[in-house]
CSV table of C-alpha atoms and ligand atoms in Angstrom, one decimal:
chain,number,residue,atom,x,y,z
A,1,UNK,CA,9.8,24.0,56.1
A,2,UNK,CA,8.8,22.3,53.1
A,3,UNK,CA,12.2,22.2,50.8
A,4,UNK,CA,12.8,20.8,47.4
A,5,UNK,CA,15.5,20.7,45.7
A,6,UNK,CA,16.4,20.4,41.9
A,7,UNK,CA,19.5,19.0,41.1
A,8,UNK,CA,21.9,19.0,37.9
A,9,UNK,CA,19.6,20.2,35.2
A,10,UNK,CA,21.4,20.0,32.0
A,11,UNK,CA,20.3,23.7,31.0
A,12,UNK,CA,18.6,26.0,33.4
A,13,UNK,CA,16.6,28.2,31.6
A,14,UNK,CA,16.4,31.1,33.8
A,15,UNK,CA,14.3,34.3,32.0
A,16,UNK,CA,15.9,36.7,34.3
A,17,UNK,CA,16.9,40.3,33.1
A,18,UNK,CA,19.7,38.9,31.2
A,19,UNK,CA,18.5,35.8,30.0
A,20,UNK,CA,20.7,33.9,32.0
A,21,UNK,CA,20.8,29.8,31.2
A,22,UNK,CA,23.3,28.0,33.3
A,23,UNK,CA,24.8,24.3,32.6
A,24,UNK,CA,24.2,21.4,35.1
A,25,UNK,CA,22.0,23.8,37.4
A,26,UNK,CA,21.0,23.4,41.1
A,27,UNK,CA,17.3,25.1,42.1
A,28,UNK,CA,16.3,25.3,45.6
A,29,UNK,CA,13.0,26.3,46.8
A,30,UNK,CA,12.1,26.5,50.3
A,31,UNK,CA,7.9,27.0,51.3
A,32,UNK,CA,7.2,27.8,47.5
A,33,UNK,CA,9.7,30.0,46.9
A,34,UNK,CA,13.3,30.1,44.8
A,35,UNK,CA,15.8,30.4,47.5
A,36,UNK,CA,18.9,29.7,45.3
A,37,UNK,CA,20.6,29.0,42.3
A,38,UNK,CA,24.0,27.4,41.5
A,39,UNK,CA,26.0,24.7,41.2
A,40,UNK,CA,26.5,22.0,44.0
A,41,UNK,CA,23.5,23.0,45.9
A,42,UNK,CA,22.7,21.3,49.4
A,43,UNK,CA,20.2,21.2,51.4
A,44,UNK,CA,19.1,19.1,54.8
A,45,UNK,CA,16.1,17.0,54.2
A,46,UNK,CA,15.3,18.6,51.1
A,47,UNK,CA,13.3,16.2,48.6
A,48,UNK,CA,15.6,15.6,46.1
A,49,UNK,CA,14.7,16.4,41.9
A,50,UNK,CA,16.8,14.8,39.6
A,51,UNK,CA,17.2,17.0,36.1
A,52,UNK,CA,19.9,15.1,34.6
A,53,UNK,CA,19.1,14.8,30.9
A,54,UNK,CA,16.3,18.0,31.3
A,55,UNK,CA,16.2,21.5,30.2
A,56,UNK,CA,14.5,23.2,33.2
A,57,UNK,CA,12.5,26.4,32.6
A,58,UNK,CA,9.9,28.8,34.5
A,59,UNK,CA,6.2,27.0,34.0
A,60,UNK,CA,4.5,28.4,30.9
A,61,UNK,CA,1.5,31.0,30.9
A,62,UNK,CA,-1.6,30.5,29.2
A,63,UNK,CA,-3.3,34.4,29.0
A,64,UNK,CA,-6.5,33.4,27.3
A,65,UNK,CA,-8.6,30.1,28.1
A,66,UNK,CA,-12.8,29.0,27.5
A,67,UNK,CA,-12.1,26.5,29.7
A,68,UNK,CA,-15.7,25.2,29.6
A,69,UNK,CA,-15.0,24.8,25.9
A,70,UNK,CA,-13.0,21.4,26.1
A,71,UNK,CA,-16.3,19.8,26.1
A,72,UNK,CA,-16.6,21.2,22.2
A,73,UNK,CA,-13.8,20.6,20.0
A,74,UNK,CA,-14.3,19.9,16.8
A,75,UNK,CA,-18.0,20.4,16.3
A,76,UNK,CA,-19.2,19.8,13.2
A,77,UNK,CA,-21.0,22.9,11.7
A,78,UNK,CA,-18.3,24.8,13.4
A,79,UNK,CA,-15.1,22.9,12.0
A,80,UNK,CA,-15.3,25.0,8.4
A,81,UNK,CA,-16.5,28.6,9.9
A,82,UNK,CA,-15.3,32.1,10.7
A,83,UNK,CA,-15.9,33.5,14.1
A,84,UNK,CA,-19.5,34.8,13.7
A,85,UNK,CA,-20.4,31.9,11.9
A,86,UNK,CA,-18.6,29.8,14.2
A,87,UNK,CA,-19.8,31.4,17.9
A,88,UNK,CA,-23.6,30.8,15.9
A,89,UNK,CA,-23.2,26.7,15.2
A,90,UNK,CA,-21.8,27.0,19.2
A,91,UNK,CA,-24.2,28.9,21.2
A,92,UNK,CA,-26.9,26.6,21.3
A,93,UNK,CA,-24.7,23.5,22.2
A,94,UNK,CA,-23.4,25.6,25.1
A,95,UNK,CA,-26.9,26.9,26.2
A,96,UNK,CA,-27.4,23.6,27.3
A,97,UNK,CA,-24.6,23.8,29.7
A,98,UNK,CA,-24.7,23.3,33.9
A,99,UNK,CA,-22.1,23.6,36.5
A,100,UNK,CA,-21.3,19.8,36.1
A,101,UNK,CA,-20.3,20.2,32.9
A,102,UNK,CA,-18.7,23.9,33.3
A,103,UNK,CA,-17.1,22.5,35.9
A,104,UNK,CA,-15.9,18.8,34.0
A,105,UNK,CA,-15.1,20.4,31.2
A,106,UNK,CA,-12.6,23.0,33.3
A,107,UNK,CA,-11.0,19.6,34.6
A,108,UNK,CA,-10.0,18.4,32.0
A,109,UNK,CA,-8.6,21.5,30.2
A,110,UNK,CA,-6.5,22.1,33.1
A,111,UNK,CA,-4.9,18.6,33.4
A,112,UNK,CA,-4.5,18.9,29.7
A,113,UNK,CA,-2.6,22.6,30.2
A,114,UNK,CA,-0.5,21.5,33.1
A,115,UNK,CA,1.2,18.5,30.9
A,116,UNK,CA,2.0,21.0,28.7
A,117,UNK,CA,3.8,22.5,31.5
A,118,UNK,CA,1.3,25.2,32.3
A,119,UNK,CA,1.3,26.5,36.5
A,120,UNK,CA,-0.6,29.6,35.5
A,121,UNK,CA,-4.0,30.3,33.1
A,122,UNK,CA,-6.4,32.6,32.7
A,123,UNK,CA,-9.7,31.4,31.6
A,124,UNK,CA,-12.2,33.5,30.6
A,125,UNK,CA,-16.0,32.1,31.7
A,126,UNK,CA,-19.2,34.0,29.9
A,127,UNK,CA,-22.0,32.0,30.2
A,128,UNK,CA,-24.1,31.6,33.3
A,129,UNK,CA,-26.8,29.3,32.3
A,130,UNK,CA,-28.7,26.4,34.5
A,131,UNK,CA,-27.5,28.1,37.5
A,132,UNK,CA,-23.6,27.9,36.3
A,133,UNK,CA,-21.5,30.1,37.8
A,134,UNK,CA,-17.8,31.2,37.8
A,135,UNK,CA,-17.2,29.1,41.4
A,136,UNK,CA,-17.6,26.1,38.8
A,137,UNK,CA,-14.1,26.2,36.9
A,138,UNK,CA,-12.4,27.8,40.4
A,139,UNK,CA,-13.5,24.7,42.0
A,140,UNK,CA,-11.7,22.8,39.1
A,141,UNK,CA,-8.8,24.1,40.0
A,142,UNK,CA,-8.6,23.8,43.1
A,143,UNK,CA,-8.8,19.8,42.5
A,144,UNK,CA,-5.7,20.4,39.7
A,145,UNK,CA,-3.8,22.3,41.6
A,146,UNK,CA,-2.4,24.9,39.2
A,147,UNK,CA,-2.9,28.9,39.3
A,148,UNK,CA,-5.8,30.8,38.1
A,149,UNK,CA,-6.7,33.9,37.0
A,150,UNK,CA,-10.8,33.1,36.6
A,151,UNK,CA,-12.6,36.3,35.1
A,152,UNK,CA,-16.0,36.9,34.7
A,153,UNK,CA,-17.2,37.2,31.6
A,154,UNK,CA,-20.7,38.5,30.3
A,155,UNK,CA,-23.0,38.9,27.0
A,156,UNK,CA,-25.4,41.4,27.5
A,157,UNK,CA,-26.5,42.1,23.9
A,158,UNK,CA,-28.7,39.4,21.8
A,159,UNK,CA,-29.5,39.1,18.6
A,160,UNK,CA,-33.2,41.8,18.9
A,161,UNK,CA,-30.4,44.7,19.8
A,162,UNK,CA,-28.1,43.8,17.4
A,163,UNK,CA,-25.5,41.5,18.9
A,164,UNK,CA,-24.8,38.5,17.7
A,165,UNK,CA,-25.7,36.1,20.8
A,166,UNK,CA,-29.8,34.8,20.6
A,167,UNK,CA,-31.3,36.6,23.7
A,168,UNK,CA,-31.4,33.3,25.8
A,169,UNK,CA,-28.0,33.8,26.6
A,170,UNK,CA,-27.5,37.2,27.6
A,171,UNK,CA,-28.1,38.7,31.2
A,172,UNK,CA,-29.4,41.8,32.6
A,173,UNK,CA,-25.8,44.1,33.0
A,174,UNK,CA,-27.1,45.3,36.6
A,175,UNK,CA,-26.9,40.9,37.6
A,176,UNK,CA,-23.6,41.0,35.8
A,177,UNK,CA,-22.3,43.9,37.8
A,178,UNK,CA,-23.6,42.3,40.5
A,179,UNK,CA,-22.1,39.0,39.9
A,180,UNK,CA,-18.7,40.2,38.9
A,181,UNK,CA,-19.0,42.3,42.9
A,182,UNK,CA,-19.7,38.9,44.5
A,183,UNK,CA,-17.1,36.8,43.0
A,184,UNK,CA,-14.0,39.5,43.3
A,185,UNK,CA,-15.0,39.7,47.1
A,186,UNK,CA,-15.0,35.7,47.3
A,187,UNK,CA,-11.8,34.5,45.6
A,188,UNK,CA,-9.6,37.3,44.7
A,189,UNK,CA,-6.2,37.2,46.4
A,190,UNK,CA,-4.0,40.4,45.6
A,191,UNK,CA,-1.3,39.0,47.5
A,192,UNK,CA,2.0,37.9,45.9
A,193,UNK,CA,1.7,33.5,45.4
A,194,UNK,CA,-1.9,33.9,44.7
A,195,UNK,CA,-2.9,30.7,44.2
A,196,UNK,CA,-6.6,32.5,42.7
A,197,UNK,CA,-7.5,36.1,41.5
A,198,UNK,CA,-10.5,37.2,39.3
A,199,UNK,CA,-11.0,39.7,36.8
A,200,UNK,CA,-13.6,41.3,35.3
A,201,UNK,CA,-14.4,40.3,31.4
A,202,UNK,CA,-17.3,41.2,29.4
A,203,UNK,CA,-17.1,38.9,25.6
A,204,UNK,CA,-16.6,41.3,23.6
A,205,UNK,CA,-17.7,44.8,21.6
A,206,UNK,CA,-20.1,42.5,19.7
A,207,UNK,CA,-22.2,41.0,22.8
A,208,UNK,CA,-21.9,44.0,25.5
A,209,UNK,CA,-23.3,47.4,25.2
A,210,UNK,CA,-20.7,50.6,25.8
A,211,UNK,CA,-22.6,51.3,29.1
A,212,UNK,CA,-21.4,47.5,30.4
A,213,UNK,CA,-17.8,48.1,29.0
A,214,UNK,CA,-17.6,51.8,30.8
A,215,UNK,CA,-18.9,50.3,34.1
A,216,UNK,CA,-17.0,46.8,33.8
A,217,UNK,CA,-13.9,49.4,33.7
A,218,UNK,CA,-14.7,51.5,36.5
A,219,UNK,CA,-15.5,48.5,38.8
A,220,UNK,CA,-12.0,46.8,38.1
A,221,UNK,CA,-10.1,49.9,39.1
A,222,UNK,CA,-12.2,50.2,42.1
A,223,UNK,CA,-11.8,46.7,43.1
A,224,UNK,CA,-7.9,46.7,41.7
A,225,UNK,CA,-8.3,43.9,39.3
A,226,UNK,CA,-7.4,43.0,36.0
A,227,UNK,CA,-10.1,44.1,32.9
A,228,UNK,CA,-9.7,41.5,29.8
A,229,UNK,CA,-12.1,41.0,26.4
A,230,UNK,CA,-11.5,40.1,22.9
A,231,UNK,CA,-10.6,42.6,20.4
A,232,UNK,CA,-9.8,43.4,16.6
A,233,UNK,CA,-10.4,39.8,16.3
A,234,UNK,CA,-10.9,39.5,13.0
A,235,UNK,CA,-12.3,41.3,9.7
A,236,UNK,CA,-16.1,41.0,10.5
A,237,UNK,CA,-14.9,42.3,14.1
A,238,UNK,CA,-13.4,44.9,12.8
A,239,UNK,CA,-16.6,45.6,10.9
A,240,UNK,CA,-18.8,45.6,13.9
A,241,UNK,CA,-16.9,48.0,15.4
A,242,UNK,CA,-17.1,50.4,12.4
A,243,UNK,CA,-20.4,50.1,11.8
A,244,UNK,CA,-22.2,49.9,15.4
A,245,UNK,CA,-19.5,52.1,16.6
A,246,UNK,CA,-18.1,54.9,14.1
A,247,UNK,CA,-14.7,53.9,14.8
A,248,UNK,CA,-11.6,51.1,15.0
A,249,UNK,CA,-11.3,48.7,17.9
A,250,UNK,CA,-8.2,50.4,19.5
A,251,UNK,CA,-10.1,53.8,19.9
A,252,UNK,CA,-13.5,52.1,21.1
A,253,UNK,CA,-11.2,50.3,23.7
A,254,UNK,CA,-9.9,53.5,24.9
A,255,UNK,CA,-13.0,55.6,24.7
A,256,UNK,CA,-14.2,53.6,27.7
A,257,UNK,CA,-11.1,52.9,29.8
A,258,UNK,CA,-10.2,50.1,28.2
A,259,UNK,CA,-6.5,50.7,28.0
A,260,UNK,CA,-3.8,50.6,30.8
A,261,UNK,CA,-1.5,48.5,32.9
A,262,UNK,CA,-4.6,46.4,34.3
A,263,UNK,CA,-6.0,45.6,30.5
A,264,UNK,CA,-5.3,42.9,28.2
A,265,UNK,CA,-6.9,41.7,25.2
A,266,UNK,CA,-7.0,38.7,23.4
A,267,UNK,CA,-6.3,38.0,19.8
A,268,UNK,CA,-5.4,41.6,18.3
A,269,UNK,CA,-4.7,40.1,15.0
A,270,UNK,CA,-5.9,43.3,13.4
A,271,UNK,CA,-4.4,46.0,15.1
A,272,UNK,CA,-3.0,48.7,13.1
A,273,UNK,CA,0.2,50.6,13.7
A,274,UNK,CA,-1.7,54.0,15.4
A,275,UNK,CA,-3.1,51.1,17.8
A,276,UNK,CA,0.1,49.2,18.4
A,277,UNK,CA,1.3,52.7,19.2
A,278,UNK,CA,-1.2,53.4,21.7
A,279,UNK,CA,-1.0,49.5,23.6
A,280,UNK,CA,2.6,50.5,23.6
A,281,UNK,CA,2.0,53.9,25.1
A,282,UNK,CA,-0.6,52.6,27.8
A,283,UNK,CA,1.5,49.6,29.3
A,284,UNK,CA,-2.2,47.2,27.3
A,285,UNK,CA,-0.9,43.5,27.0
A,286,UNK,CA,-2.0,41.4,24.2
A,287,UNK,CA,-2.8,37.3,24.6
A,288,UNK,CA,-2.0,36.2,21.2
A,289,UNK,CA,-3.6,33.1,20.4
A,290,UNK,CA,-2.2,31.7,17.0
A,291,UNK,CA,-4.0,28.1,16.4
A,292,UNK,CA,-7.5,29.9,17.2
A,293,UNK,CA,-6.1,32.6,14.6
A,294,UNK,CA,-5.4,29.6,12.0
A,295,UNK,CA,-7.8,27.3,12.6
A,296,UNK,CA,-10.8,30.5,12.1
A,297,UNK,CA,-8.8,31.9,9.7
A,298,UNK,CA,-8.7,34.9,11.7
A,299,UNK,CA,-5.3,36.3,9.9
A,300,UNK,CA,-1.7,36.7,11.4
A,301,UNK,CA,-1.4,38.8,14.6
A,302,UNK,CA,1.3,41.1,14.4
A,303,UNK,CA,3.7,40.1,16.8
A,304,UNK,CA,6.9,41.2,15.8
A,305,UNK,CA,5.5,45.0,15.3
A,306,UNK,CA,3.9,44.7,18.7
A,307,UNK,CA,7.4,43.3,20.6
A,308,UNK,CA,9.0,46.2,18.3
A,309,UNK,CA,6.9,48.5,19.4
A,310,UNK,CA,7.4,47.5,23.5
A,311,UNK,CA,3.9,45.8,23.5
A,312,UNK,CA,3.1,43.3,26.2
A,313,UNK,CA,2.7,39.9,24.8
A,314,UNK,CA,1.7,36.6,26.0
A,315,UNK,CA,0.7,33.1,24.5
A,316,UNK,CA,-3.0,32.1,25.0
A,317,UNK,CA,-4.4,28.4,23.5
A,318,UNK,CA,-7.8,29.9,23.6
A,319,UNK,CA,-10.8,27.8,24.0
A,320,UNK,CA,-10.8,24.0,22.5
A,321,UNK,CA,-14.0,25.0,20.3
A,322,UNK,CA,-11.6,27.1,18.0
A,323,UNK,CA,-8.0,25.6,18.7
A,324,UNK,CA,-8.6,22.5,18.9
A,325,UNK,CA,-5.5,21.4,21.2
A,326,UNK,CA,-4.8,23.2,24.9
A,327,UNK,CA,-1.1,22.5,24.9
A,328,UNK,CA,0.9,25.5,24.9
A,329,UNK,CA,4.2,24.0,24.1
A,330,UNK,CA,2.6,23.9,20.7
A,331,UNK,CA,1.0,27.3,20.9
A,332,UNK,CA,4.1,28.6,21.6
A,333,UNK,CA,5.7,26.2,18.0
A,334,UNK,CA,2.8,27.5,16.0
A,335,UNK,CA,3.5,31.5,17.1
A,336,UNK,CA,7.1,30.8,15.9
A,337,UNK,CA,5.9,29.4,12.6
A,338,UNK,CA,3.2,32.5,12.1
A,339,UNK,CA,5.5,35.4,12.6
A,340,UNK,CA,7.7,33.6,10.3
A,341,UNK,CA,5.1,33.0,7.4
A,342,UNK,CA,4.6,36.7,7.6
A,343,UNK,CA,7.8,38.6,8.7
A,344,UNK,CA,10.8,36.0,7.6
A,345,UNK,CA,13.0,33.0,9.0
A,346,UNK,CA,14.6,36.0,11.1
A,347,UNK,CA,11.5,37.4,12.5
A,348,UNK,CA,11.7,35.6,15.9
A,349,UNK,CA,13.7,32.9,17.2
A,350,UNK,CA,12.8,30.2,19.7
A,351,UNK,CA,14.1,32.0,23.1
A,352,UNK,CA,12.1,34.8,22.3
A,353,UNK,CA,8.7,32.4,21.7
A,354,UNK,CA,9.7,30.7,25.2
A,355,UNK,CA,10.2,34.4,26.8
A,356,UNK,CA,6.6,35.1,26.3
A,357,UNK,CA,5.0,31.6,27.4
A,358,UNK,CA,6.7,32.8,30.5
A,359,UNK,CA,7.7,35.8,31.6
A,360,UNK,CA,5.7,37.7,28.6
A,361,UNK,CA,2.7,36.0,29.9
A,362,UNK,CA,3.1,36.8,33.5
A,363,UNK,CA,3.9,39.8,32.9
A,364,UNK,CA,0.4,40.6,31.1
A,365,UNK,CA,-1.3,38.9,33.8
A,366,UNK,CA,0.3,41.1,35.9
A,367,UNK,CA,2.3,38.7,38.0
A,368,UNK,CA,5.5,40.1,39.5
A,369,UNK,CA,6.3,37.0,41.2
A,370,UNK,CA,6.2,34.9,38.2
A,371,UNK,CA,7.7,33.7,34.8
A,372,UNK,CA,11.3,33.6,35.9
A,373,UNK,CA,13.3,31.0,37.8
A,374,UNK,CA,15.2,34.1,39.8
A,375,UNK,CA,15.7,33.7,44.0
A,376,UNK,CA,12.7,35.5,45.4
A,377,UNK,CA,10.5,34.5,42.7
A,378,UNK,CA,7.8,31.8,43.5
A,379,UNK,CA,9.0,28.2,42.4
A,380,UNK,CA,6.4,27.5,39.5
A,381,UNK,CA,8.5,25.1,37.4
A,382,UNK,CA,8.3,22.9,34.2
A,383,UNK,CA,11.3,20.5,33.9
A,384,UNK,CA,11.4,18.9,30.4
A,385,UNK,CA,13.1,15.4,29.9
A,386,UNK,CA,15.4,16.0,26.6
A,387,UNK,CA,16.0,12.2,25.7
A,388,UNK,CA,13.3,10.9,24.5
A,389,UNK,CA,12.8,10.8,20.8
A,390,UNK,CA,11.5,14.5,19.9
A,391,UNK,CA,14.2,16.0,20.7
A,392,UNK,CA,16.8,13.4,20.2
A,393,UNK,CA,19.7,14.9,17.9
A,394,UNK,CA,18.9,18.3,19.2
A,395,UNK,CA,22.3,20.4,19.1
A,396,UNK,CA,20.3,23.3,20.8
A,397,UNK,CA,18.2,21.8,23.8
A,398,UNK,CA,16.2,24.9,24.6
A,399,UNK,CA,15.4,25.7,21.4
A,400,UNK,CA,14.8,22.1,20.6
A,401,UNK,CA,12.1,22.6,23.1
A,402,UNK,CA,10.5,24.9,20.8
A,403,UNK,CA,11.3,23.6,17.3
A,404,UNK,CA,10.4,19.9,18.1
A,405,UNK,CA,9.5,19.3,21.5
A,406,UNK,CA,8.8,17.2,23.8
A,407,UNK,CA,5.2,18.9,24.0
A,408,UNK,CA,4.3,17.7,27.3
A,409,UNK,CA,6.5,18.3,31.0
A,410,UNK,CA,8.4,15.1,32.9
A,411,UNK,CA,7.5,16.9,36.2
A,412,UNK,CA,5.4,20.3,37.0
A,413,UNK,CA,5.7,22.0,40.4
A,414,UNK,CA,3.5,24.9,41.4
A,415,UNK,CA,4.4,27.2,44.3
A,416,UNK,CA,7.2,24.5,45.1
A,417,UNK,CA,4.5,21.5,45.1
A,418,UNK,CA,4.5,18.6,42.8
A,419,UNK,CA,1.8,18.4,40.0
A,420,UNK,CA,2.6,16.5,37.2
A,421,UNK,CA,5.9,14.0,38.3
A,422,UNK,CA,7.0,11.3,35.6
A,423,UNK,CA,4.3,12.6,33.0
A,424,UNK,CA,1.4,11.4,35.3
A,425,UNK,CA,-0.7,14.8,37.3
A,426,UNK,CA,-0.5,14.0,41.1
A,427,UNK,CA,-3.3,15.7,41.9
A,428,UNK,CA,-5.8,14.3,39.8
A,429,UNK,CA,-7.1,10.7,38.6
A,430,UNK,CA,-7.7,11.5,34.9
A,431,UNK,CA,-9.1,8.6,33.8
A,432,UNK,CA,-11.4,8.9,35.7
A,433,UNK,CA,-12.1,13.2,34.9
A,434,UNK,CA,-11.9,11.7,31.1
A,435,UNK,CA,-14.7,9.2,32.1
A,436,UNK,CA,-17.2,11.6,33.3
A,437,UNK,CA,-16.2,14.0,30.0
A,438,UNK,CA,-17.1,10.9,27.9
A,439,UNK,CA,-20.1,11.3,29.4
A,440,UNK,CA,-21.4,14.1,29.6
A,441,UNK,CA,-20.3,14.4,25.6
A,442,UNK,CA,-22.5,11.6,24.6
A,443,UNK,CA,-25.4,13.3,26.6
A,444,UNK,CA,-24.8,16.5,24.4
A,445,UNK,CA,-24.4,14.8,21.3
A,446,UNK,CA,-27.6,12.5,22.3
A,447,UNK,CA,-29.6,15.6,21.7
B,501,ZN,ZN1,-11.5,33.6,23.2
């Protein structure tokens, strides 16, 4: 039996139903999974954690990812955009695209996610170009060694039938269907510790007719996976949907199934209250992505109505084309800062921000056995060294880890395993994943 134990954390940030956090805490987890909690914990050849001087908390969730997109921050052309103008300067960069660099590009955003103290992402793939394919960013993490909820995206819709993608990039919606089949049989894992699972994710209302929406819907159900797309992303999003459609977002979403337990979507940031009513009413989670939101000027997602209103929230960093940073400790400090621009200094404090990196975001992802550090639950967990200088003064250590940081984890375990130990990923040589990035980048830039 593999068992590890971590010993005297300084606060023990548990996320149970009572928000428990326990001084100079003792975790034990035996073959991935919390055994016990305490104080003065022993444990025969157990390898031994110390978390002296560390607030321990459950590893962060990332609900919304373009993993392939680390290859594109910062592009110029698509710096200064909104989103349509944005995805426009992007497509044909990413047309160019093969499973090498799909699959590099996924790497790297993954190391980048689990310093930040990341064991679980989603990442959202929807373009299947040069013989790409979704196995691409699965085998990524596979080499990382953190969880992943991969789902298969899909743009059905170019530019001659009024989407927004050129034609080159879309696919016939009977290959999608097809696709989304194959890869649901190959990797999805329904069992509790999943270490994979897929869902099924067309882009959005803008690049996917309502026939590929209806039957995305009724193909999840039938295979019992998760459904995910963008929506009410913005104001020309909003605009699509009025015009092409007749009608908002929310009721195009649940015209075609696109509401329940099993859905989320990302961004919302234009919801209104009849449609925070109805996510409420439907159990739909939201992955709220606020550096994408500021960065395409997107607006302010409203976060406090949704938590109000018993919405479903997680944290998502969103693709590095639009954010441009994948570190969710920072996600989760700039969705404190947004609420509070728009709602007040009151508005949300720093333990609720941390309650949905974790167990908001597992709970959209629909993870049971995740997001809290609870005996039973599976041992995904981010200890945080507290002395170093970011959060040196810090009266409050856990919200310290909010307000100031650090922004990336001294050690990472997943399922009990060690990924990230003294700030250095175990799994992976990153230099060297950095090296083939470089790259491939000045290949793309070359032209
Ligand atoms: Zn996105």
């Amino acid at each position: 039996m593999a068992r590890l134990l971590v010993r005297n954390a300084d606060v023990l940030v548990t996320m149970d139903d009572a928000r428990r956090e326990i001084a100079g805490a003792d975790l034990l987890c035996e073959d991935g999974i919390i055994t016990a909690i305490g104080h003065g914990l022993t444990a025969p050849e157990a390898e031994v954690l110390d978390a002296r001087g560390c607030v321990v908390t459950p590893g962060l969730v990332n609900t919304h990812h373009h993993l392939f997109q680390t290859l594109t921050r910062g592009v110029p052309g698509g710096q200064d955009a909104l989103l349509f103008g944005w995805l426009s300067t992007l497509y044909p960069i990413w047309a160019r695209f093969t499973p090498d660099h799909v699959y590099t590009s996924a790497v790297v955003g993954l190391a980048e996610l689990a310093l930040s103290g990341c064991t679980l992402t989603s990442d959202h793939l929807y373009l299947f170009l040069n013989g790409a394919r979704l196995d691409d960013s699965i085998a990524a993490v596979q080499e990382v060694g953190v969880r992943l909820l991969a789902t298969r995206g899909s743009m059905s819709i170019g530019q001659s039938d009024g989407g927004l993608p050129p034609d080159s990039l879309v696919e016939r919606e009977a290959d999608i269907l097809d696709d989304c089949i194959r890869v649901i049989d190959r990797f999805h894992d329904p069992r509790p510790g999943a270490m994979i699972q897929v869902g099924v994710a067309p882009c959005s209302p803008f690049s996917v007719s309502r026939e590929l929406m209806r039957d995305a819907a009724l193909l999840a159900r039938d295979k019992g996976v998760r459904l995910h797309t963008h929506l009410a992303e913005n104001d020309e999003d909003v605009a699509y949907s009025l015009e092409r459609f007749g009608c908002r977002p929310g009721q195009y979403a649940e015209d075609l199934g696109w509401t329940g337990l099993d859905v989320w979507h990302a961004h919302c940031v234009k919801l209104d209250r009849d449609e925070i009513a109805l996510f409420a009413r439907t159990g739909t989670g939201v992955a709220h992505c606020p550096c994408s939101n500021c960065r395409l000027g997107s607006g302010i997602a409203p976060v406090r109505a949704m938590r109000d209103a018993g919405v479903e929230v997680g944290l998502g960093v969103d693709g590095s084309a639009s954010n441009d940073a994948g570190n969710l400790v920072l996600e989760a400090r700039q969705a404190l800062l947004l609420q509070r621009v728009a709602c007040g200094a009151d508005a949300i404090g720093a333990r609720e921000v941390l309650e949905i990196a974790t167990r908001g975001g597992a709970a959209v992802l629909g993870r049971s056995d995740l997001g809290q550090l609870v005996p039973g639950m599976r041992a995904d967990i981010a200890i945080w060294d507290m002395t170093a200088i970011a959060s040196s003064g810090a009266w409050d250590k856990v919200a310290a880890l909010v307000l100031s940081g650090p922004t990336a984890v001294r050690d990472l375990l997943v399922e009990g395993r060690p990924v990230v130990r003294d700030g250095t990923l175990t799994t992976l040589d990153l230099p060297a994943a950095l090296d083939r990035q470089a790259g491939l980048l000045r290949a793309l830039m070359a032209g």
